[in-house]
PDB file of C-alpha atoms in Angstrom:
ATOM      1  CA  MET A   1     -53.178 -30.672-116.780  1.00 52.00           C
ATOM      2  CA  ALA A   2     -50.338 -28.383-117.461  1.00 68.00           C
ATOM      3  CA  GLY A   3     -46.961 -29.315-116.020  1.00 89.00           C
ATOM      4  CA  LYS A   4     -44.933 -27.389-113.520  1.00 96.00           C
ATOM      5  CA  PRO A   5     -43.065 -24.319-114.742  1.00 98.00           C
ATOM      6  CA  LYS A   6     -39.463 -25.261-115.575  1.00 98.00           C
ATOM      7  CA  LEU A   7     -36.726 -22.692-114.711  1.00 98.00           C
ATOM      8  CA  HIS A   8     -33.478 -22.715-116.698  1.00 98.00           C
ATOM      9  CA  TYR A   9     -30.707 -20.922-114.870  1.00 97.00           C
ATOM     10  CA  PHE A  10     -27.499 -21.273-112.976  1.00 94.00           C
ATOM     11  CA  ASP A  11     -27.406 -22.587-109.294  1.00 94.00           C
ATOM     12  CA  ALA A  12     -27.406 -18.935-108.051  1.00 92.00           C
ATOM     13  CA  ARG A  13     -29.585 -16.128-107.391  1.00 93.00           C
ATOM     14  CA  GLY A  14     -28.834 -13.745-110.348  1.00 92.00           C
ATOM     15  CA  ARG A  15     -31.915 -12.700-112.250  1.00 94.00           C
ATOM     16  CA  MET A  16     -33.771 -15.860-111.663  1.00 97.00           C
ATOM     17  CA  GLU A  17     -34.349 -15.490-107.926  1.00 97.00           C
ATOM     18  CA  ALA A  18     -37.090 -12.808-108.164  1.00 97.00           C
ATOM     19  CA  ILE A  19     -38.879 -15.352-110.423  1.00 98.00           C
ATOM     20  CA  ARG A  20     -38.479 -18.141-107.777  1.00 98.00           C
ATOM     21  CA  TRP A  21     -39.800 -15.805-105.153  1.00 98.00           C
ATOM     22  CA  LEU A  22     -42.835 -14.827-107.218  1.00 99.00           C
ATOM     23  CA  LEU A  23     -43.808 -18.432-108.083  1.00 99.00           C
ATOM     24  CA  ALA A  24     -43.279 -19.551-104.477  1.00 98.00           C
ATOM     25  CA  ALA A  25     -45.375 -16.669-103.117  1.00 98.00           C
ATOM     26  CA  ALA A  26     -48.191 -17.583-105.594  1.00 98.00           C
ATOM     27  CA  GLY A  27     -48.123 -21.187-104.302  1.00 97.00           C
ATOM     28  CA  VAL A  28     -46.824 -22.587-107.545  1.00 98.00           C
ATOM     29  CA  GLU A  29     -44.544 -25.615-107.439  1.00 97.00           C
ATOM     30  CA  PHE A  30     -41.810 -25.433-110.127  1.00 98.00           C
ATOM     31  CA  GLU A  31     -38.825 -27.581-111.488  1.00 98.00           C
ATOM     32  CA  GLU A  32     -35.321 -26.253-112.046  1.00 98.00           C
ATOM     33  CA  LYS A  33     -33.056 -27.300-114.781  1.00 97.00           C
ATOM     34  CA  LEU A  34     -29.723 -25.942-113.530  1.00 96.00           C
ATOM     35  CA  LEU A  35     -27.039 -24.992-115.885  1.00 96.00           C
ATOM     36  CA  GLU A  36     -23.831 -26.612-114.639  1.00 92.00           C
ATOM     37  CA  SER A  37     -21.406 -25.705-117.474  1.00 90.00           C
ATOM     38  CA  SER A  38     -21.008 -23.488-120.504  1.00 90.00           C
ATOM     39  CA  GLU A  39     -22.048 -26.557-122.533  1.00 94.00           C
ATOM     40  CA  ASP A  40     -25.471 -26.496-120.907  1.00 95.00           C
ATOM     41  CA  LEU A  41     -25.929 -22.802-121.793  1.00 95.00           C
ATOM     42  CA  ASP A  42     -24.650 -23.457-125.403  1.00 95.00           C
ATOM     43  CA  LYS A  43     -27.079 -26.318-125.781  1.00 95.00           C
ATOM     44  CA  LEU A  44     -30.016 -24.044-124.993  1.00 96.00           C
ATOM     45  CA  ARG A  45     -28.586 -21.514-127.428  1.00 96.00           C
ATOM     46  CA  HIS A  46     -28.244 -23.960-130.233  1.00 96.00           C
ATOM     47  CA  ASP A  47     -31.570 -25.770-129.922  1.00 95.00           C
ATOM     48  CA  GLY A  48     -33.398 -22.417-130.240  1.00 95.00           C
ATOM     49  CA  SER A  49     -34.734 -22.118-126.703  1.00 96.00           C
ATOM     50  CA  LEU A  50     -33.280 -18.687-126.030  1.00 97.00           C
ATOM     51  CA  LEU A  51     -34.733 -16.014-128.187  1.00 96.00           C
ATOM     52  CA  PHE A  52     -31.963 -13.561-127.452  1.00 96.00           C
ATOM     53  CA  GLN A  53     -29.299 -16.129-126.506  1.00 95.00           C
ATOM     54  CA  GLN A  54     -29.501 -15.559-122.698  1.00 95.00           C
ATOM     55  CA  VAL A  55     -31.067 -16.935-119.571  1.00 96.00           C
ATOM     56  CA  PRO A  56     -33.153 -16.788-117.446  1.00 97.00           C
ATOM     57  CA  MET A  57     -35.655 -18.861-119.445  1.00 98.00           C
ATOM     58  CA  VAL A  58     -38.989 -20.224-118.046  1.00 99.00           C
ATOM     59  CA  GLU A  59     -40.937 -22.941-119.702  1.00 98.00           C
ATOM     60  CA  ILE A  60     -44.679 -22.237-118.733  1.00 98.00           C
ATOM     61  CA  ASP A  61     -47.937 -22.787-120.543  1.00 98.00           C
ATOM     62  CA  GLY A  62     -46.253 -24.087-123.752  1.00 96.00           C
ATOM     63  CA  MET A  63     -44.010 -21.212-124.015  1.00 98.00           C
ATOM     64  CA  LYS A  64     -40.311 -20.662-123.509  1.00 98.00           C
ATOM     65  CA  LEU A  65     -40.218 -17.212-121.964  1.00 98.00           C
ATOM     66  CA  VAL A  66     -37.054 -15.087-121.620  1.00 97.00           C
ATOM     67  CA  GLN A  67     -36.428 -11.625-120.360  1.00 97.00           C
ATOM     68  CA  THR A  68     -36.857 -11.192-116.578  1.00 97.00           C
ATOM     69  CA  ARG A  69     -39.523  -8.529-116.608  1.00 96.00           C
ATOM     70  CA  ALA A  70     -41.599 -10.305-119.218  1.00 98.00           C
ATOM     71  CA  ILE A  71     -41.443 -13.526-117.169  1.00 98.00           C
ATOM     72  CA  LEU A  72     -42.318 -11.748-113.948  1.00 98.00           C
ATOM     73  CA  ASN A  73     -45.276  -9.884-115.513  1.00 98.00           C
ATOM     74  CA  TYR A  74     -46.824 -13.037-117.008  1.00 99.00           C
ATOM     75  CA  ILE A  75     -46.660 -14.873-113.683  1.00 99.00           C
ATOM     76  CA  ALA A  76     -47.955 -11.927-111.786  1.00 99.00           C
ATOM     77  CA  THR A  77     -50.837 -11.580-114.216  1.00 98.00           C
ATOM     78  CA  LYS A  78     -51.575 -15.279-114.280  1.00 98.00           C
ATOM     79  CA  TYR A  79     -51.690 -15.630-110.477  1.00 98.00           C
ATOM     80  CA  ASP A  80     -53.503 -12.291-109.770  1.00 98.00           C
ATOM     81  CA  LEU A  81     -50.566 -10.399-108.368  1.00 99.00           C
ATOM     82  CA  TYR A  82     -50.644  -7.479-110.668  1.00 98.00           C
ATOM     83  CA  GLY A  83     -53.463  -5.192-109.601  1.00 97.00           C
ATOM     84  CA  LYS A  84     -57.054  -4.804-110.614  1.00 97.00           C
ATOM     85  CA  ASP A  85     -56.671  -2.063-113.199  1.00 97.00           C
ATOM     86  CA  MET A  86     -54.270   0.084-115.132  1.00 98.00           C
ATOM     87  CA  LYS A  87     -53.702   2.519-112.296  1.00 98.00           C
ATOM     88  CA  GLU A  88     -52.748  -0.139-109.864  1.00 98.00           C
ATOM     89  CA  ARG A  89     -50.474  -1.803-112.444  1.00 98.00           C
ATOM     90  CA  ALA A  90     -48.753   1.428-113.000  1.00 98.00           C
ATOM     91  CA  LEU A  91     -48.182   1.733-109.316  1.00 98.00           C
ATOM     92  CA  ILE A  92     -46.841  -1.828-108.994  1.00 99.00           C
ATOM     93  CA  ASP A  93     -44.478  -1.249-111.916  1.00 98.00           C
ATOM     94  CA  MET A  94     -43.257   2.059-110.413  1.00 98.00           C
ATOM     95  CA  TYR A  95     -42.448   0.358-107.013  1.00 99.00           C
ATOM     96  CA  THR A  96     -41.007  -2.726-108.776  1.00 98.00           C
ATOM     97  CA  GLU A  97     -38.608  -0.479-110.711  1.00 98.00           C
ATOM     98  CA  GLY A  98     -37.576   1.221-107.537  1.00 98.00           C
ATOM     99  CA  VAL A  99     -36.907  -2.152-105.964  1.00 98.00           C
ATOM    100  CA  ALA A 100     -34.819  -3.160-109.025  1.00 97.00           C
ATOM    101  CA  ASP A 101     -32.632  -0.130-108.927  1.00 96.00           C
ATOM    102  CA  LEU A 102     -31.417  -0.867-105.354  1.00 97.00           C
ATOM    103  CA  GLY A 103     -31.410  -4.633-106.032  1.00 95.00           C
ATOM    104  CA  GLU A 104     -29.115  -4.254-108.969  1.00 93.00           C
ATOM    105  CA  MET A 105     -26.525  -2.372-106.716  1.00 94.00           C
ATOM    106  CA  ILE A 106     -26.765  -5.264-104.274  1.00 92.00           C
ATOM    107  CA  LEU A 107     -26.578  -7.905-106.967  1.00 89.00           C
ATOM    108  CA  LEU A 108     -23.434  -6.609-108.492  1.00 87.00           C
ATOM    109  CA  LEU A 109     -21.536  -6.093-105.213  1.00 88.00           C
ATOM    110  CA  PRO A 110     -19.840  -9.537-105.258  1.00 84.00           C
ATOM    111  CA  LEU A 111     -18.108  -8.396-108.619  1.00 83.00           C
ATOM    112  CA  CYS A 112     -16.822  -5.209-107.233  1.00 85.00           C
ATOM    113  CA  PRO A 113     -12.951  -5.104-107.025  1.00 90.00           C
ATOM    114  CA  PRO A 114     -11.677  -5.322-103.534  1.00 91.00           C
ATOM    115  CA  ASP A 115     -10.248  -1.857-103.390  1.00 92.00           C
ATOM    116  CA  GLN A 116     -13.635  -0.321-104.190  1.00 92.00           C
ATOM    117  CA  LYS A 117     -15.704  -2.546-102.109  1.00 91.00           C
ATOM    118  CA  ASN A 118     -15.968  -0.243 -99.034  1.00 93.00           C
ATOM    119  CA  ALA A 119     -16.987   2.616-101.237  1.00 94.00           C
ATOM    120  CA  LYS A 120     -19.611   0.615-102.841  1.00 95.00           C
ATOM    121  CA  LEU A 121     -20.922  -0.550 -99.598  1.00 95.00           C
ATOM    122  CA  THR A 122     -21.133   3.017 -98.259  1.00 95.00           C
ATOM    123  CA  LEU A 123     -23.018   4.138-101.402  1.00 96.00           C
ATOM    124  CA  ILE A 124     -25.433   1.192-101.065  1.00 97.00           C
ATOM    125  CA  ARG A 125     -26.003   1.957 -97.361  1.00 97.00           C
ATOM    126  CA  GLU A 126     -26.621   5.658 -98.200  1.00 97.00           C
ATOM    127  CA  ARG A 127     -29.042   4.942-101.128  1.00 97.00           C
ATOM    128  CA  THR A 128     -30.806   2.263 -98.901  1.00 98.00           C
ATOM    129  CA  THR A 129     -31.350   4.553 -96.001  1.00 98.00           C
ATOM    130  CA  ASN A 130     -31.900   7.851 -97.566  1.00 97.00           C
ATOM    131  CA  ARG A 131     -33.569   7.146-100.900  1.00 98.00           C
ATOM    132  CA  TYR A 132     -35.314   3.874-101.330  1.00 98.00           C
ATOM    133  CA  LEU A 133     -36.362   2.538 -97.998  1.00 98.00           C
ATOM    134  CA  PRO A 134     -37.806   5.962 -96.946  1.00 98.00           C
ATOM    135  CA  ALA A 135     -39.805   6.030-100.091  1.00 98.00           C
ATOM    136  CA  PHE A 136     -41.461   2.652 -99.492  1.00 99.00           C
ATOM    137  CA  GLU A 137     -41.870   3.520 -95.787  1.00 99.00           C
ATOM    138  CA  LYS A 138     -43.719   6.699 -96.924  1.00 98.00           C
ATOM    139  CA  VAL A 139     -45.996   4.719 -99.311  1.00 98.00           C
ATOM    140  CA  LEU A 140     -47.210   2.476 -96.502  1.00 98.00           C
ATOM    141  CA  LYS A 141     -47.598   5.325 -94.180  1.00 98.00           C
ATOM    142  CA  SER A 142     -49.660   7.395 -96.617  1.00 97.00           C
ATOM    143  CA  HIS A 143     -52.467   4.615 -96.795  1.00 96.00           C
ATOM    144  CA  ARG A 144     -51.959   2.642 -93.567  1.00 94.00           C
ATOM    145  CA  GLN A 145     -52.751  -0.504 -95.349  1.00 96.00           C
ATOM    146  CA  ASP A 146     -51.164  -4.027 -95.234  1.00 97.00           C
ATOM    147  CA  TYR A 147     -49.665  -3.973 -98.683  1.00 98.00           C
ATOM    148  CA  LEU A 148     -48.267  -1.350-101.140  1.00 98.00           C
ATOM    149  CA  VAL A 149     -51.077  -1.227-103.643  1.00 98.00           C
ATOM    150  CA  GLY A 150     -54.892  -1.754-103.136  1.00 95.00           C
ATOM    151  CA  ASN A 151     -54.405  -3.439 -99.800  1.00 94.00           C
ATOM    152  CA  LYS A 152     -53.773  -6.673-101.599  1.00 97.00           C
ATOM    153  CA  LEU A 153     -50.592  -8.645-102.113  1.00 98.00           C
ATOM    154  CA  SER A 154     -48.926  -7.893-105.422  1.00 98.00           C
ATOM    155  CA  LYS A 155     -45.662  -8.581-107.030  1.00 98.00           C
ATOM    156  CA  ALA A 156     -44.293  -5.165-105.771  1.00 99.00           C
ATOM    157  CA  ASP A 157     -44.715  -6.548-102.214  1.00 99.00           C
ATOM    158  CA  ILE A 158     -42.854  -9.793-102.904  1.00 99.00           C
ATOM    159  CA  HIS A 159     -40.110  -8.177-104.718  1.00 98.00           C
ATOM    160  CA  LEU A 160     -39.653  -5.616-101.947  1.00 99.00           C
ATOM    161  CA  VAL A 161     -39.658  -8.164 -99.214  1.00 98.00           C
ATOM    162  CA  GLU A 162     -37.049 -10.240-101.245  1.00 98.00           C
ATOM    163  CA  LEU A 163     -34.909  -7.003-101.306  1.00 98.00           C
ATOM    164  CA  LEU A 164     -35.292  -6.392 -97.549  1.00 98.00           C
ATOM    165  CA  TYR A 165     -33.816  -9.848 -97.021  1.00 97.00           C
ATOM    166  CA  TYR A 166     -30.851  -8.882 -99.067  1.00 96.00           C
ATOM    167  CA  VAL A 167     -30.649  -5.638 -97.236  1.00 97.00           C
ATOM    168  CA  GLU A 168     -30.542  -7.437 -93.862  1.00 96.00           C
ATOM    169  CA  GLU A 169     -27.762  -9.823 -95.132  1.00 94.00           C
ATOM    170  CA  LEU A 170     -25.794  -6.697 -95.969  1.00 94.00           C
ATOM    171  CA  ASP A 171     -26.367  -4.952 -92.653  1.00 94.00           C
ATOM    172  CA  PRO A 172     -29.318  -5.665 -90.262  1.00 94.00           C
ATOM    173  CA  SER A 173     -29.200  -2.226 -88.871  1.00 96.00           C
ATOM    174  CA  LEU A 174     -30.378  -0.581 -92.071  1.00 97.00           C
ATOM    175  CA  LEU A 175     -33.902  -1.615 -91.332  1.00 97.00           C
ATOM    176  CA  ALA A 176     -33.972  -0.162 -87.776  1.00 96.00           C
ATOM    177  CA  ASN A 177     -35.774   3.074 -88.647  1.00 97.00           C
ATOM    178  CA  PHE A 178     -38.380   1.641 -90.934  1.00 98.00           C
ATOM    179  CA  PRO A 179     -41.056  -0.015 -88.754  1.00 98.00           C
ATOM    180  CA  LEU A 180     -43.686  -0.230 -91.495  1.00 98.00           C
ATOM    181  CA  LEU A 181     -41.243  -2.027 -93.845  1.00 98.00           C
ATOM    182  CA  LYS A 182     -40.398  -4.436 -91.054  1.00 98.00           C
ATOM    183  CA  GLY A 183     -44.032  -5.157 -90.526  1.00 98.00           C
ATOM    184  CA  LEU A 184     -44.489  -5.787 -94.236  1.00 98.00           C
ATOM    185  CA  LYS A 185     -41.661  -8.148 -94.224  1.00 98.00           C
ATOM    186  CA  THR A 186     -43.006 -10.081 -91.351  1.00 98.00           C
ATOM    187  CA  ARG A 187     -46.386 -10.136 -92.893  1.00 98.00           C
ATOM    188  CA  VAL A 188     -45.312 -11.492 -96.136  1.00 98.00           C
ATOM    189  CA  SER A 189     -42.869 -13.963 -94.619  1.00 98.00           C
ATOM    190  CA  ASN A 190     -45.620 -15.412 -92.559  1.00 98.00           C
ATOM    191  CA  LEU A 191     -47.804 -16.176 -95.554  1.00 98.00           C
ATOM    192  CA  PRO A 192     -47.896 -20.010 -95.735  1.00 98.00           C
ATOM    193  CA  ALA A 193     -46.376 -20.358 -99.297  1.00 98.00           C
ATOM    194  CA  VAL A 194     -43.655 -17.787 -98.607  1.00 98.00           C
ATOM    195  CA  LYS A 195     -42.890 -19.259 -95.113  1.00 98.00           C
ATOM    196  CA  LYS A 196     -42.392 -22.608 -96.834  1.00 97.00           C
ATOM    197  CA  PHE A 197     -39.956 -21.049 -99.386  1.00 98.00           C
ATOM    198  CA  LEU A 198     -37.988 -19.514 -96.607  1.00 97.00           C
ATOM    199  CA  GLN A 199     -37.310 -22.845 -94.906  1.00 96.00           C
ATOM    200  CA  PRO A 200     -33.999 -24.678 -95.308  1.00 94.00           C
ATOM    201  CA  GLY A 201     -33.964 -27.106 -98.124  1.00 93.00           C
ATOM    202  CA  SER A 202     -36.366 -25.069-100.378  1.00 96.00           C
ATOM    203  CA  GLN A 203     -35.328 -23.855-103.945  1.00 96.00           C
ATOM    204  CA  ARG A 204     -34.458 -20.480-102.522  1.00 95.00           C
ATOM    205  CA  LYS A 205     -30.710 -19.842-103.228  1.00 94.00           C
ATOM    206  CA  PRO A 206     -28.332 -18.783-100.484  1.00 89.00           C
ATOM    207  CA  PRO A 207     -25.986 -15.779-100.684  1.00 83.00           C
ATOM    208  CA  GLY A 208     -22.448 -16.034-102.217  1.00 71.00           C
ATOM    209  CA  ARG A 209     -23.066 -18.291-105.208  1.00 68.00           C
ATOM    210  CA  ASP A 210     -23.419 -15.712-108.016  1.00 67.00           C
ATOM    211  CA  SER A 211     -19.701 -14.990-108.476  1.00 61.00           C
ATOM    212  CA  ARG A 212     -18.725 -18.446-108.329  1.00 62.00           C
ATOM    213  CA  CYS A 213     -21.351 -19.551-110.832  1.00 61.00           C
ATOM    214  CA  LEU A 214     -20.138 -16.831-113.132  1.00 56.00           C
ATOM    215  CA  ARG A 215     -16.614 -18.020-112.985  1.00 55.00           C
ATOM    216  CA  GLY A 216     -17.447 -21.815-113.307  1.00 51.00           C
ATOM    217  CA  ALA A 217     -20.196 -21.773-115.871  1.00 50.00           C
ATOM    218  CA  LEU A 218     -20.174 -18.446-117.857  1.00 51.00           C
ATOM    219  CA  LEU A 219     -16.566 -17.423-118.432  1.00 51.00           C
ATOM    220  CA  PRO A 220     -15.505 -20.619-120.189  1.00 48.00           C
ATOM    221  CA  SER A 221     -18.178 -20.056-122.890  1.00 44.00           C
ATOM    222  CA  LEU A 222     -17.168 -16.277-123.027  1.00 43.00           C
ATOM    223  CA  LEU A 223     -13.651 -17.138-123.601  1.00 43.00           C
ATOM    224  CA  THR A 224     -13.962 -19.764-126.286  1.00 39.00           C
ATOM    225  CA  PRO A 225     -11.178 -18.640-128.821  1.00 37.00           C
ATOM    226  CA  SER A 226     -12.132 -18.021-132.351  1.00 36.00           C
ATOM    227  CA  ALA A 227     -10.274 -17.448-135.557  1.00 38.00           C
ATOM    228  CA  SER A 228     -11.659 -13.896-135.899  1.00 39.00           C
ATOM    229  CA  PRO A 229     -12.880 -11.532-133.181  1.00 39.00           C
ATOM    230  CA  THR A 230     -16.601 -12.213-132.185  1.00 39.00           C
ATOM    231  CA  THR A 231     -18.767 -10.759-129.620  1.00 38.00           C
ATOM    232  CA  GLN A 232     -20.734 -12.949-127.167  1.00 39.00           C
ATOM    233  CA  ASP A 233     -23.539 -12.133-124.796  1.00 40.00           C
ATOM    234  CA  VAL A 234     -22.836 -13.509-121.361  1.00 39.00           C
ATOM    235  CA  GLY A 235     -26.191 -14.897-120.777  1.00 41.00           C
ATOM    236  CA  GLY A 236     -27.757 -11.953-119.296  1.00 44.00           C
ATOM    237  CA  TRP A 237     -25.808 -12.152-116.048  1.00 40.00           C
ATOM    238  CA  PRO A 238     -24.463  -9.764-115.066  1.00 41.00           C
ATOM    239  CA  PRO A 239     -26.298  -7.182-117.185  1.00 40.00           C
ATOM    240  CA  SER A 240     -24.667  -5.094-119.964  1.00 37.00           C
ATOM    241  CA  CYS A 241     -21.564  -7.247-120.469  1.00 35.00           C
ATOM    242  CA  LEU A 242     -20.028  -8.042-123.719  1.00 32.00           C
ATOM    243  CA  GLY A 243     -16.926 -10.203-124.309  1.00 33.00           C
ATOM    244  CA  THR A 244     -14.655 -10.439-127.575  1.00 32.00           C
ATOM    245  CA  CYS A 245     -12.131 -13.153-128.141  1.00 32.00           C
ATOM    246  CA  ALA A 246      -9.352 -12.792-130.768  1.00 33.00           C
ATOM    247  CA  PRO A 247      -6.117 -14.570-131.553  1.00 34.00           C
ATOM    248  CA  SER A 248      -2.966 -13.096-130.166  1.00 34.00           C
ATOM    249  CA  GLN A 249      -0.938 -10.909-132.592  1.00 39.00           C
ATOM    250  CA  ALA A 250       2.191 -12.264-131.102  1.00 38.00           C
ATOM    251  CA  SER A 251       1.655 -16.000-131.310  1.00 39.00           C
ATOM    252  CA  SER A 252      -0.777 -18.617-132.823  1.00 41.00           C
ATOM    253  CA  THR A 253      -2.219 -19.343-129.317  1.00 38.00           C
ATOM    254  CA  PRO A 254      -5.541 -17.619-128.976  1.00 39.00           C
ATOM    255  CA  VAL A 255      -5.585 -14.967-126.153  1.00 37.00           C
ATOM    256  CA  ALA A 256      -8.629 -13.408-124.816  1.00 37.00           C
ATOM    257  CA  THR A 257      -9.106  -9.747-125.321  1.00 34.00           C
ATOM    258  CA  VAL A 258     -12.272  -8.701-123.409  1.00 36.00           C
ATOM    259  CA  SER A 259     -14.292  -5.424-123.041  1.00 34.00           C
ATOM    260  CA  TYR A 260     -16.733  -5.627-120.038  1.00 35.00           C
ATOM    261  CA  VAL A 261     -19.192  -2.948-119.288  1.00 38.00           C
ATOM    262  CA  LEU A 262     -20.089  -2.588-115.528  1.00 39.00           C
ATOM    263  CA  PRO A 263     -20.728   0.472-113.594  1.00 38.00           C
ATOM    264  CA  GLY A 264     -17.389   1.828-112.447  1.00 39.00           C
ATOM    265  CA  GLU A 265     -15.696  -1.463-112.965  1.00 38.00           C
ATOM    266  CA  SER A 266     -13.361  -3.021-115.624  1.00 38.00           C
ATOM    267  CA  TRP A 267     -13.029  -6.576-116.894  1.00 37.00           C
ATOM    268  CA  THR A 268      -9.572  -6.683-115.305  1.00 39.00           C
ATOM    269  CA  HIS A 269     -10.952  -6.052-111.892  1.00 40.00           C
ATOM    270  CA  LEU A 270     -13.732  -8.600-112.510  1.00 41.00           C
ATOM    271  CA  PHE A 271     -11.234 -11.210-113.314  1.00 40.00           C
ATOM    272  CA  ALA A 272      -9.171 -10.284-110.134  1.00 41.00           C
ATOM    273  CA  SER A 273     -12.295 -10.981-108.056  1.00 40.00           C
ATOM    274  CA  LEU A 274     -12.899 -14.260-109.919  1.00 41.00           C
ATOM    275  CA  ARG A 275      -9.445 -15.865-109.603  1.00 42.00           C
ATOM    276  CA  ALA A 276      -9.295 -19.648-110.144  1.00 43.00           C
ATOM    277  CA  PRO A 277      -7.922 -21.899-107.477  1.00 46.00           C
ATOM    278  CA  GLN A 278      -4.178 -21.851-107.189  1.00 49.00           C
ATOM    279  CA  THR A 279      -2.465 -25.105-108.284  1.00 51.00           C
ATOM    280  CA  SER A 280       1.138 -26.007-109.049  1.00 52.00           C
ATOM    281  CA  SER A 281       0.462 -25.582-112.793  1.00 53.00           C
ATOM    282  CA  ASN A 282      -1.434 -22.313-112.221  1.00 49.00           C
ATOM    283  CA  PRO A 283       0.301 -20.764-109.273  1.00 49.00           C
ATOM    284  CA  GLU A 284      -1.185 -17.295-109.960  1.00 46.00           C
ATOM    285  CA  GLY A 285      -4.763 -18.462-110.062  1.00 44.00           C
ATOM    286  CA  HIS A 286      -5.338 -17.061-113.526  1.00 45.00           C
ATOM    287  CA  TRP A 287      -8.841 -17.763-114.969  1.00 42.00           C
ATOM    288  CA  PRO A 288      -8.950 -19.543-117.333  1.00 43.00           C
ATOM    289  CA  PRO A 289      -5.461 -20.975-117.137  1.00 42.00           C
ATOM    290  CA  SER A 290      -3.201 -19.779-119.980  1.00 41.00           C
ATOM    291  CA  ALA A 291      -5.611 -16.876-120.750  1.00 38.00           C
ATOM    292  CA  SER A 292      -4.211 -13.351-120.743  1.00 35.00           C
ATOM    293  CA  VAL A 293      -6.815 -10.794-120.137  1.00 37.00           C
ATOM    294  CA  SER A 294      -6.678  -7.093-120.934  1.00 38.00           C
ATOM    295  CA  SER A 295      -9.338  -4.320-120.232  1.00 34.00           C
TER     296      SER A 295
END
């Protein structure tokens, strides 16, 4: 008998949470190998477990799968959550991509610099109520069925309901004008496997951990000084980020020089939002201590 899937990621939502949701909805028990430090991530890289040097990674059916969409598609196919034919799969993919577009905006919100947060929230609210939720409400209204595709639960429904929970965390009033989506959320949430996953003490991750896990586990590995400039991928979280470390021209002490690509945000702003705890030896809360960061 095959063992339980084993999930390798940080103790945070990030890009693994959709995988947790999908496995839970399929009624599949899974184990988690939580990465608690940069050394844990480096170990996976060095032993060849991470094809592209980044997490999430899931061990399942004798494979070590990476890349979130590939993992989700495999799980959905294996547990009959991916439609009955090519047309249904195309619709499921289309809806899932729409969910991902809005989900990415919410996912990156904790990394937004404080002076831009209100503007980002306003944009997210506008996109939520004027673009994405109306589209999904329209789909449900068009066929008056319980689920988005083929009147059968699919990964599109699961990903959408996960997103609706995030929207509610952001502002419960955003769902007020979407009765069919609220009905879908209730319907999926009451499925026994999902209901169990939503209970306290499950493997579902609470909000607020992502930025802390980035600071505690990823940044130390990103900022490992080297004798010559190198580029390191930050493990797939958040997306599209590159860091380079080089020795200071002014002294022999290595100083991090980082370029970080995020929509509308700079690395300097990211570090400002991820300040280390202030101590007597580090009164300004620099992260990591003694590192000077420039965008």
